[in-house]
Short mmCIF file of C-alpha atoms and ligand atoms in Angstrom, two decimals:
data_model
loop_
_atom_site.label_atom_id
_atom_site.label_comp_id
_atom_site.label_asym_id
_atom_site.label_seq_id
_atom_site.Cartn_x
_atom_site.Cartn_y
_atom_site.Cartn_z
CA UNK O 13 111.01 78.45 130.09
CA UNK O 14 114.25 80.39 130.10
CA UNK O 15 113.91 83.67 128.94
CA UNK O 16 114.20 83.81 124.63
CA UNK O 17 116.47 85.92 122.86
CA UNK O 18 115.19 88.80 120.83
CA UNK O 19 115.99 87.50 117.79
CA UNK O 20 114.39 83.79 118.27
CA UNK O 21 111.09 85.86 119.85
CA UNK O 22 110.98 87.49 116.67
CA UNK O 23 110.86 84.35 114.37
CA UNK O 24 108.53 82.72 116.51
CA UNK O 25 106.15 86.35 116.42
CA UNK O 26 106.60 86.05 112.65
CA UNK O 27 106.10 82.64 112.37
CA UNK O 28 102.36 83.53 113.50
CA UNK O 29 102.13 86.10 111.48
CA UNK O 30 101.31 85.93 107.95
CA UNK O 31 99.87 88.93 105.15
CA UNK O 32 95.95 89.04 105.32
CA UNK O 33 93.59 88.75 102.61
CA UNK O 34 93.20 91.13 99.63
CA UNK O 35 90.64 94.24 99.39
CA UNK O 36 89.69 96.40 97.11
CA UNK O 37 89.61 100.18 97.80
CA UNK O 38 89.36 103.65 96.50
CA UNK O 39 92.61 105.23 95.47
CA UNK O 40 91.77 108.46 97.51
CA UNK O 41 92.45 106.16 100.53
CA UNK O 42 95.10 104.03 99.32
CA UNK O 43 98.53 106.20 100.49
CA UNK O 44 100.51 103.55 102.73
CA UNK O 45 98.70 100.39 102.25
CA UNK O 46 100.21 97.29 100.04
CA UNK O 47 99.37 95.70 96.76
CA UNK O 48 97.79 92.67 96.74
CA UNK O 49 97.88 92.48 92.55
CA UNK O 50 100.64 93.20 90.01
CA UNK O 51 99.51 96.80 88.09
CA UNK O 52 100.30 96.88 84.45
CA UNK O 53 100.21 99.53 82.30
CA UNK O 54 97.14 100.25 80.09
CA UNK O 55 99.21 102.89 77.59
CA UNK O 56 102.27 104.00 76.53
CA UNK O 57 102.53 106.87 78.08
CA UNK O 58 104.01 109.30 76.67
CA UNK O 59 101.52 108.66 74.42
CA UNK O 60 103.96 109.32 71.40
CA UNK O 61 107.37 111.52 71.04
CA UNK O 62 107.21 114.71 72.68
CA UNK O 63 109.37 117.79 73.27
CA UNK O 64 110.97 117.81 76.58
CA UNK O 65 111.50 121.92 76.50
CA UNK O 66 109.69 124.69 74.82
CA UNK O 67 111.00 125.58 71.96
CA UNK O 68 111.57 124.32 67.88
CA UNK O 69 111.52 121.07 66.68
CA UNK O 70 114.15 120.97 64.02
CA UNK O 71 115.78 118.32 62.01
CA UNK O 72 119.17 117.72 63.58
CA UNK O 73 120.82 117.53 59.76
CA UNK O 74 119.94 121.02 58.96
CA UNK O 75 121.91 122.18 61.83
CA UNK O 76 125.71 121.23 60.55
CA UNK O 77 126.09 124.83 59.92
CA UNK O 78 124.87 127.53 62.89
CA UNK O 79 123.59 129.98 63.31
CA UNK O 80 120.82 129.68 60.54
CA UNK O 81 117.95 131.40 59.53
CA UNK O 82 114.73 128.96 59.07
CA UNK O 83 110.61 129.41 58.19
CA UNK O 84 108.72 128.17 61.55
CA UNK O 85 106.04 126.39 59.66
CA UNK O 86 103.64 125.35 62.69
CA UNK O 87 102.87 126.16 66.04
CA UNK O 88 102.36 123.12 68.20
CA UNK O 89 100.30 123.11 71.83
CA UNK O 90 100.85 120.21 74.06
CA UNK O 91 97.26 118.26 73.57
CA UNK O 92 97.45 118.93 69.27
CA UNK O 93 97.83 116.44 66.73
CA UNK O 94 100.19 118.34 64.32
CA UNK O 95 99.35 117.37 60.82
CA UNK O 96 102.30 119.04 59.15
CA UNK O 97 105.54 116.98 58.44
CA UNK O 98 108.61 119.21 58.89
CA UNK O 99 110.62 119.73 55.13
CA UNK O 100 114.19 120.15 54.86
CA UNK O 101 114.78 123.33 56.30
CA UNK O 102 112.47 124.01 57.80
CA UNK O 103 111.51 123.99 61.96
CA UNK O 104 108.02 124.33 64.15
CA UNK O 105 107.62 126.17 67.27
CA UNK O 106 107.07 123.48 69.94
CA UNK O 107 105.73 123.59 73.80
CA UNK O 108 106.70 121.28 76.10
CA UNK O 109 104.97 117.66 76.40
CA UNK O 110 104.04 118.72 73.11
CA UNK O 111 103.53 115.94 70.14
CA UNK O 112 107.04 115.89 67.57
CA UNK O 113 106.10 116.49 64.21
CA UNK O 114 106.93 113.97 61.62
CA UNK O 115 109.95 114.95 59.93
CA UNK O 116 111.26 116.20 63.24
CA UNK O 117 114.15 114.63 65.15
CA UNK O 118 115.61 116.65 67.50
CA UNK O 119 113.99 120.14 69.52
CA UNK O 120 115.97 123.64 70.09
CA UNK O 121 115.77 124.60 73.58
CA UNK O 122 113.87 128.80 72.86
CA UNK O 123 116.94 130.20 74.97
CA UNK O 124 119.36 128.57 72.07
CA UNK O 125 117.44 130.75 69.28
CA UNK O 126 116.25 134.46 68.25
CA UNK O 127 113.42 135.41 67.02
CA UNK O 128 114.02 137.49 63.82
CA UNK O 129 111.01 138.07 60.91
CA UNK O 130 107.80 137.44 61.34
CA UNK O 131 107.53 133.45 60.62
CA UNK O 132 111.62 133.19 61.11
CA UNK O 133 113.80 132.36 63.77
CA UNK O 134 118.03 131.94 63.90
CA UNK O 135 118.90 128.68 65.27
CA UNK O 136 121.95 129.02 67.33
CA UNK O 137 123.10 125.55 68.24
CA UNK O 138 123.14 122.34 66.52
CA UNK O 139 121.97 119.21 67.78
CA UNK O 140 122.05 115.67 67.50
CA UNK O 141 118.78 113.33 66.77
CA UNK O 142 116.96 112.93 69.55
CA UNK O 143 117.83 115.69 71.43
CA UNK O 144 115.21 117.18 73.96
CA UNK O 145 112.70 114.57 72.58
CA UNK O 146 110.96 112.52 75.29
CA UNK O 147 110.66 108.87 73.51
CA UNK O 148 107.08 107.20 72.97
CA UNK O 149 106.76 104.69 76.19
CA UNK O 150 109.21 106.44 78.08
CA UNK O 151 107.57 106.29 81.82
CA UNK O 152 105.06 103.72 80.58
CA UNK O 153 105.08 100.87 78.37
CA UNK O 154 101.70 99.32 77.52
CA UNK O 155 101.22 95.74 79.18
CA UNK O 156 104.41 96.32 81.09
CA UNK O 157 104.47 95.31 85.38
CA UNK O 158 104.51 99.26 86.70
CA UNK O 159 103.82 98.06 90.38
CA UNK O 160 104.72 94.56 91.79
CA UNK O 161 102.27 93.30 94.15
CA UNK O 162 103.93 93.22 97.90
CA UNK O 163 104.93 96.93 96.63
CA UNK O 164 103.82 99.79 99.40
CA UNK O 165 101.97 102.79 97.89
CA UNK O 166 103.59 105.60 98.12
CA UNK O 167 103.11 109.21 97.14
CA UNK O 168 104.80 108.38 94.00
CA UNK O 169 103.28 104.74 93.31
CA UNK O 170 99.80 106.35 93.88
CA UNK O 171 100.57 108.38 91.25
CA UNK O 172 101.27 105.49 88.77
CA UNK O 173 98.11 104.33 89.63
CA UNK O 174 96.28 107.06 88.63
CA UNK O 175 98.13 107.39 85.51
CA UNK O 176 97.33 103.68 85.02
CA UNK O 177 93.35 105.02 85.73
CA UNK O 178 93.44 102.29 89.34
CA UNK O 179 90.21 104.27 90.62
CA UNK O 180 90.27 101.59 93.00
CA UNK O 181 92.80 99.32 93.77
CA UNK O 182 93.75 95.89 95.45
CA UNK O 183 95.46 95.98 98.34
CA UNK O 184 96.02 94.24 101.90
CA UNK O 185 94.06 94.38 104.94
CA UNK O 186 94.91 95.85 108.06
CA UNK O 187 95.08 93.59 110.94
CA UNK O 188 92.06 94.84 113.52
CA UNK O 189 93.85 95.57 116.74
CA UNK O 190 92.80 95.63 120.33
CA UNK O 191 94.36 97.77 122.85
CA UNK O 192 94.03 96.73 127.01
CA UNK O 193 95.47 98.24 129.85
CA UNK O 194 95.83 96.34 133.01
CA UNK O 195 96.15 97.16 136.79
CA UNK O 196 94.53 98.42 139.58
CA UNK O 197 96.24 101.64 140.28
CA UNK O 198 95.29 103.10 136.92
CA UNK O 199 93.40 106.37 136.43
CA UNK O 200 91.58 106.49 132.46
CA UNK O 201 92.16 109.50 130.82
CA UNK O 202 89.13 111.00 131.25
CA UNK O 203 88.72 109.77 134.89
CA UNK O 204 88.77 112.18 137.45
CA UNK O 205 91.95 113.50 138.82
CA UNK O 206 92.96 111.37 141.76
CA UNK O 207 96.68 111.83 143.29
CA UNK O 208 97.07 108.78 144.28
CA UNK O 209 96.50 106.83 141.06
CA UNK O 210 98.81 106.12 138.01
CA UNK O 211 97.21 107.66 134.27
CA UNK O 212 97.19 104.91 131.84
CA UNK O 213 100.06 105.88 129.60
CA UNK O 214 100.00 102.95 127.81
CA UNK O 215 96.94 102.74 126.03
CA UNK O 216 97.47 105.77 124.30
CA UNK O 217 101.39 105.43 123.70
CA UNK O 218 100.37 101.68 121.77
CA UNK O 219 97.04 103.56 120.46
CA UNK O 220 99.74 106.08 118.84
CA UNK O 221 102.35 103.57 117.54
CA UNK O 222 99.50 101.49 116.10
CA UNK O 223 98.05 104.15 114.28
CA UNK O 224 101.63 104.96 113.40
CA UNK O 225 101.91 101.94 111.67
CA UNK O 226 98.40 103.00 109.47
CA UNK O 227 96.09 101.06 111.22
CA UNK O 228 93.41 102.88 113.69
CA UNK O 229 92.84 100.47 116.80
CA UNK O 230 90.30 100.12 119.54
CA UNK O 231 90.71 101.00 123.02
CA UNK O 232 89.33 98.35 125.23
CA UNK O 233 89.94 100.49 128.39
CA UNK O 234 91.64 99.42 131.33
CA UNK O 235 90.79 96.25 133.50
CA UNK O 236 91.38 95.86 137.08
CA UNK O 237 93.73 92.91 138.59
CA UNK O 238 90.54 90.84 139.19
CA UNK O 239 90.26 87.53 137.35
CA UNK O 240 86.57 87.55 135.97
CA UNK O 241 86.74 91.20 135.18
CA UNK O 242 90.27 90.44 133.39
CA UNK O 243 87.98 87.27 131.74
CA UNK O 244 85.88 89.18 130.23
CA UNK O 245 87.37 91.78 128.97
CA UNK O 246 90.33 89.57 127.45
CA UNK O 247 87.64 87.28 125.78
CA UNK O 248 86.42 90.96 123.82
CA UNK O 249 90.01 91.38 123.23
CA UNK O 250 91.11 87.97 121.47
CA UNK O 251 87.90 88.81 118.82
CA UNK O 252 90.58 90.81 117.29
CA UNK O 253 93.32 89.84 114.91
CA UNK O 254 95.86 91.10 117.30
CA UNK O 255 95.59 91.82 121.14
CA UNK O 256 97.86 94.08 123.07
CA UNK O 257 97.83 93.75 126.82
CA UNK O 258 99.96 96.32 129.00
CA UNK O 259 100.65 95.95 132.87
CA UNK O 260 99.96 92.49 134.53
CA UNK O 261 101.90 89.68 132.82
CA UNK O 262 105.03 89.46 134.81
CA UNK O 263 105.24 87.03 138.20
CA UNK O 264 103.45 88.96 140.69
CA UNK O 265 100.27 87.55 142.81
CA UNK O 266 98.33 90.00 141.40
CA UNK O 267 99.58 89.26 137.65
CA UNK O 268 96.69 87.67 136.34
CA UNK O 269 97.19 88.24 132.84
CA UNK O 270 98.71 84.68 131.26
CA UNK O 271 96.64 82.95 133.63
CA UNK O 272 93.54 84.34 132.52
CA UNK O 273 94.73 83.74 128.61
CA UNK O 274 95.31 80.17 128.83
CA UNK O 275 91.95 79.50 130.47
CA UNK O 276 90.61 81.04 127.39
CA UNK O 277 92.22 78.74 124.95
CA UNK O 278 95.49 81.10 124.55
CA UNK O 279 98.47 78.90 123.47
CA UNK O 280 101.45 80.93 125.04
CA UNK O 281 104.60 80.53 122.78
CA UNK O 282 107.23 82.57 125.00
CA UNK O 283 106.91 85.05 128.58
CA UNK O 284 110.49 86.53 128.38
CA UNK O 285 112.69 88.08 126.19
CA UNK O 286 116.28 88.71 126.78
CA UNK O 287 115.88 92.38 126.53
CA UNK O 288 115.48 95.36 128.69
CA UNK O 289 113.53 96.98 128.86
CA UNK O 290 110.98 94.71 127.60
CA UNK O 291 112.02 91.39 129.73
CA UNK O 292 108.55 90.13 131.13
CA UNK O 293 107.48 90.45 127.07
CA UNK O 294 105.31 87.47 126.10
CA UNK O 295 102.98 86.54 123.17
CA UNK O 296 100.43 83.56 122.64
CA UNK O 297 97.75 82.72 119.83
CA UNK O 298 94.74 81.46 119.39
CA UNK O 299 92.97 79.68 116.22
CA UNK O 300 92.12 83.31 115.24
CA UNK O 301 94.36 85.61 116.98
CA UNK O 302 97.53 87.08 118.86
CA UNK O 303 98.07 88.41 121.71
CA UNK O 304 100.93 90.09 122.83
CA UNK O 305 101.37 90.69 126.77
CA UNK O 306 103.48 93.89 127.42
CA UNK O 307 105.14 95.22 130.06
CA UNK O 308 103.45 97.98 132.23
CA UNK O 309 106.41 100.36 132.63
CA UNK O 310 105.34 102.49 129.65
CA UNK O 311 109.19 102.95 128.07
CA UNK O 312 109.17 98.70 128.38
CA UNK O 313 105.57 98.69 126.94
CA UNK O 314 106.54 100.90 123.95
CA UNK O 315 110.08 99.33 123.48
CA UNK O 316 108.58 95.95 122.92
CA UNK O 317 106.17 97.17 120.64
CA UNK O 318 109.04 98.02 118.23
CA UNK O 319 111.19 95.25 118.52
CA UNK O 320 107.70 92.24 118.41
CA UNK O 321 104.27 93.62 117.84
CA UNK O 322 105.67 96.48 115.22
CA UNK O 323 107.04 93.49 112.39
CA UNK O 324 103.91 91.41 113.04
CA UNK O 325 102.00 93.95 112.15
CA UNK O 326 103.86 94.88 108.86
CA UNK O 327 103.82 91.20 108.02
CA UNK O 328 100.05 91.02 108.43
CA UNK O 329 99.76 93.74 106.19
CA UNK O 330 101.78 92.73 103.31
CA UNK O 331 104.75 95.22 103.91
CA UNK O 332 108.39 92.80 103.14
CA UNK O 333 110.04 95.54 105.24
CA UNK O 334 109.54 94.57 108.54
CA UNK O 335 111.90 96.55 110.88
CA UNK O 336 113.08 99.72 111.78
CA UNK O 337 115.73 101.37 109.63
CA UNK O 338 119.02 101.12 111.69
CA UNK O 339 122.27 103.69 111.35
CA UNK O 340 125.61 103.99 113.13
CA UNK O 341 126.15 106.30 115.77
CA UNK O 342 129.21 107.65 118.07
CA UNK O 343 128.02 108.02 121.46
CA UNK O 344 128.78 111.55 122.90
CA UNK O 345 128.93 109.52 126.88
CA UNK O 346 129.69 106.70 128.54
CA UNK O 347 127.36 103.76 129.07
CA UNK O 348 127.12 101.51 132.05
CA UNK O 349 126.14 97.85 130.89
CA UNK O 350 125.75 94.80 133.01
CA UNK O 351 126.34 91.90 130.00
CA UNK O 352 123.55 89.12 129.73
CA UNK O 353 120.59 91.23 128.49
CA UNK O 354 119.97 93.24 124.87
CA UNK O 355 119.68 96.75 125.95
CA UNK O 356 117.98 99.47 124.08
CA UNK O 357 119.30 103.23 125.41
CA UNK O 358 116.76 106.30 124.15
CA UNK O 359 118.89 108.99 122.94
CA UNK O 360 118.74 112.00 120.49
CA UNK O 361 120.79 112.16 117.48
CA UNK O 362 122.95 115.06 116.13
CA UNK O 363 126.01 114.86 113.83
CA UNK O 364 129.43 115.97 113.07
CA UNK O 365 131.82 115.68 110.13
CA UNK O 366 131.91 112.51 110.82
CA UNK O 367 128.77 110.93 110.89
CA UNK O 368 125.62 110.97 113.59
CA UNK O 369 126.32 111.46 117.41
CA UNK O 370 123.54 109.80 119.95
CA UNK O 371 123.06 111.02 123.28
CA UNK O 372 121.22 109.36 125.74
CA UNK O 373 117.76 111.34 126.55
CA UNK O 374 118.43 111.21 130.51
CA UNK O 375 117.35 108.52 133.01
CA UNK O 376 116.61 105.08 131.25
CA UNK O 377 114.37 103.37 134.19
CA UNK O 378 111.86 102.39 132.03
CA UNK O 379 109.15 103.87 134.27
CA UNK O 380 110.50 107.41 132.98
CA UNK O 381 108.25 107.58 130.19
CA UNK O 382 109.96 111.40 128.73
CA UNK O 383 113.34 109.40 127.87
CA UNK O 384 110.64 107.68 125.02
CA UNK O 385 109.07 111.20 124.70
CA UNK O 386 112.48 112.66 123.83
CA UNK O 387 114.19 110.26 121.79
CA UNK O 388 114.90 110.02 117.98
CA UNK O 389 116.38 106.27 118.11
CA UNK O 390 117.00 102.99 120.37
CA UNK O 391 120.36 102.45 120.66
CA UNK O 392 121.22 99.40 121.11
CA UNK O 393 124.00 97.74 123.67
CA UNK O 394 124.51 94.24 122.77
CA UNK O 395 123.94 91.47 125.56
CA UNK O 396 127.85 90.53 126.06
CA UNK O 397 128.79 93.89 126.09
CA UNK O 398 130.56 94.87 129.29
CA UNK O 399 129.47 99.01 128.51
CA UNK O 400 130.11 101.32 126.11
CA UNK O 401 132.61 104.42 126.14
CA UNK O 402 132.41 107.75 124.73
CA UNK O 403 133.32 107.51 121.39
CA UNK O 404 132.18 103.96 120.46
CA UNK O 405 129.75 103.75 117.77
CA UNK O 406 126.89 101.59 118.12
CA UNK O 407 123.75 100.91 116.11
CA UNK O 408 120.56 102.89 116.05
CA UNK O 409 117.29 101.78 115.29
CA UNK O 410 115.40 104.79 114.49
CA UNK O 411 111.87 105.90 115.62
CA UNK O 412 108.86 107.30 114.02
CA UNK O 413 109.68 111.26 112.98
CA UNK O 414 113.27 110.53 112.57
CA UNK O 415 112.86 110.66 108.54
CA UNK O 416 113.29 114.49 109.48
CA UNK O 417 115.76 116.41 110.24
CA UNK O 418 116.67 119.75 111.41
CA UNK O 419 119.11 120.51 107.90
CA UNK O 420 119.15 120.02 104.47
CA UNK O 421 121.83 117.72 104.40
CA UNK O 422 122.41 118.50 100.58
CA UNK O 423 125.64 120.07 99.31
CA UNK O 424 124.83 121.47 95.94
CA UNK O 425 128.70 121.47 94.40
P1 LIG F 30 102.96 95.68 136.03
O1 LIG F 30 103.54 95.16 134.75
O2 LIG F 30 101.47 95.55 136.07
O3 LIG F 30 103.65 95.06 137.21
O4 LIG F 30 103.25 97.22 136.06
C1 LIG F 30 104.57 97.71 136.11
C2 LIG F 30 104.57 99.20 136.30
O5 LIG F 30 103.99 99.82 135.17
C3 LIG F 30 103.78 99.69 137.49
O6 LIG F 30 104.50 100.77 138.10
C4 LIG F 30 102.51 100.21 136.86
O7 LIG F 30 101.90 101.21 137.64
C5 LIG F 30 102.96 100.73 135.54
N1 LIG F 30 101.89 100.65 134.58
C6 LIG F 30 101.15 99.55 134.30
N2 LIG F 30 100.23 99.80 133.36
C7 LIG F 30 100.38 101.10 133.02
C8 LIG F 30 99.72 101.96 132.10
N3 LIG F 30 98.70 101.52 131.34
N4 LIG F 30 100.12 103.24 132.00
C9 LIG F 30 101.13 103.69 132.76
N5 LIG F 30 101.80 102.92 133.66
C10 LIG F 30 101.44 101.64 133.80
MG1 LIG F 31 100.07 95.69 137.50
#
């Protein structure tokens, strides 16, 4: 099979992938995950008319004539049912959020008025109705769709749902992920220290972008490149929804990985990708699972992640946004490019008057796990292009952090 482009390996990935089944949970827990049910309101909320400052609550007709003099005839807290109604002429001192009398149409910010006698106060603006008066309904109508289901919960849609009293809410499940790392030169992380070995990056780099993603996988460990030990420790692997294998699956005698998956039932749908780094990519199912086969250089490893096992993932768990957000960037250097494969450079971002700037983070072998480390975005070189010069603007597809940044950004005139 001739290696895929990105873009068909994608819609086969998602092809496999579809949202799980609902759950319910508790609220406190709920920041990040997806609806699985349509939240209506229960009330109108506000409740009734309230005043949107402190201040009076006036009616607007009395004011054709300013300043004026007039009785303050109540005193209203947010949380009390006034039982007055406001006469002609007359006005009530008012807190904000709290309820409008009746007879009331408009409220007098405290800064546009002076206190005089006791039980007086000079109005010094007029108004029209309405003004400063936060309508009945306003954020909340009862009955009314608040939060579509397929929605994503966050900081500001958990909110909603506590104002709409969700204690515990229905949302989707998290796909259960397994993480393996394969080779014989690896050293585990708590292993002792031994020169000559390699550390297993990649468990921990996946472990990291997994949990990145909200979900908390499991570490199988790492398996030597020896068939039955490989067997086994696959066969724990595919009891997961999803399966991510590092090191092993490209065409080396000692690359046992793909092998070892089809004897266990694995249907392999593609083992190539016309990207780099990422090439020897490959991903296969099985009645119950996926498994994804990733590269062992750790930048290739991570880099796949993103661009196949990052949207399966989101799909699985309910999210419609499936890929990074992307931006245009100048490049501040030149870029050597050989055409035929997708490329994706690390670099940094920074910006001028005219928009961001990327800068490659140093060497891009993808052994050289610190251009990952570094970087803010993957830029990527499309496959016919012959290189890039400085100057050119390109897209970015940004990485986890990058919703920061260093300034504001906000010019206040
Ligand atoms: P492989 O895909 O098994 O041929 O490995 C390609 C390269 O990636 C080799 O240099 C490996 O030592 C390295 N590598 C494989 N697995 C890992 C890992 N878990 N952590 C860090 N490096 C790895
Ligand atoms: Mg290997």
């Amino acid at each position: 099979m001739s290696p895929l482009a990105l873009k068909d390996a994608q819609h086969i990935v998602l092809q496999h992938a579809v949202a799980l089944g609902a759950e319910s949970i508790d609220l406190l827990q709920a920041l990040g995950r997806v609806l699985a049910q349509d939240i209506r309101s229960n009330r109108d909320h506000p409740p009734y008319a309230v005043s949107a400052m402190d201040g009076y609550a006036v009616r607007a007709a009395d004011l054709s004539a300013v300043p004026v003099q007039m009785p303050v005839v109540a005193d209203i807290k947010a949380g009390e049912l006034p039982s007055i109604i406001l006469g002609a002429g007359q006005c009530a001192r008012i807190m904000t959020g709290a309820k409008i009398p009746d007879g009331a149409d408009a409220v007098i910010r405290v800064e546009d008025t002076q206190a005089s006698a006791s039980h007086r106060v000079q109005i010094n603006v007029s108004a029209q109705a309405g003004k400063d008066i936060r309508q009945r309904g306003e954020n909340l109508r009862t009955g009314e769709i608040v939060l579509a289901a397929g929605s994503e919960i966050t900081p500001g849609a958990l909110g909603i749902l506590a104002m709409v009293k969700c204690a515990r809410v229905q949302v989707r499940q998290r796909p259960r992920v397994a993480i393996l790392s394969s080779g014989d030169e690896l050293e585990g992380l708590h292993d002792a220290f031994d020169a000559n070995k390699i550390p297993d990056a990649n468990s921990y780099a996946l472990m990291a972008q997994v949990q990145a993603l909200g979900i908390q996988p499991t570490l199988l460990g790492i398996a030597r490149d020896d068939p039955a030990e490989l067997r086994g420790m696959l066969a724990l692997g595919l009891q997961h929804d999803v399966l991510l294998v590092s090191g092993g699956t490209s065409v080396g005698v000692h690359d046992f990985v793909r092998p070892t998956l089809e004897a266990l039932g694995v249907q392999m749908h593609f083992w190539r990708v016309q990207m780099r780094p990422g090439h020897p990519a490959a991903f296969g199912t099985t009645a119950s699972g996926k498994v994804f086969c990733l590269p062992g250089n750790p930048v290739a490893s991570m880099v796949s992640f993103e661009q196949l096992v990052a949207p399966a993932l989101r799909r699985m768990m309910g999210h419609a946004r499936l890929y990074r957000r992307t931006l245009p960037a100048r490049l501040t250097q030149s870029l050597p490019h050989r055409a035929g494969n997708l490329e994706f450079v690390r670099v940094v971002l920074g910006r001028d008057e005219q928009g961001y700037l990327a800068t490659p983070t140093g060497s891009q072998s993808s052994g050289v796990l610190l251009s990952m480390a570094r970087a803010d975005g993957l830029l990527v070189v499309p496959n016919k292009s012959e290189g890039l010069a400085a100057g050119d603007s390109a897209t970015v597809q940004l990485l986890d952090g990058t919703a920061f940044q260093e300034y504001s950004g906000i010019e206040e005139q």
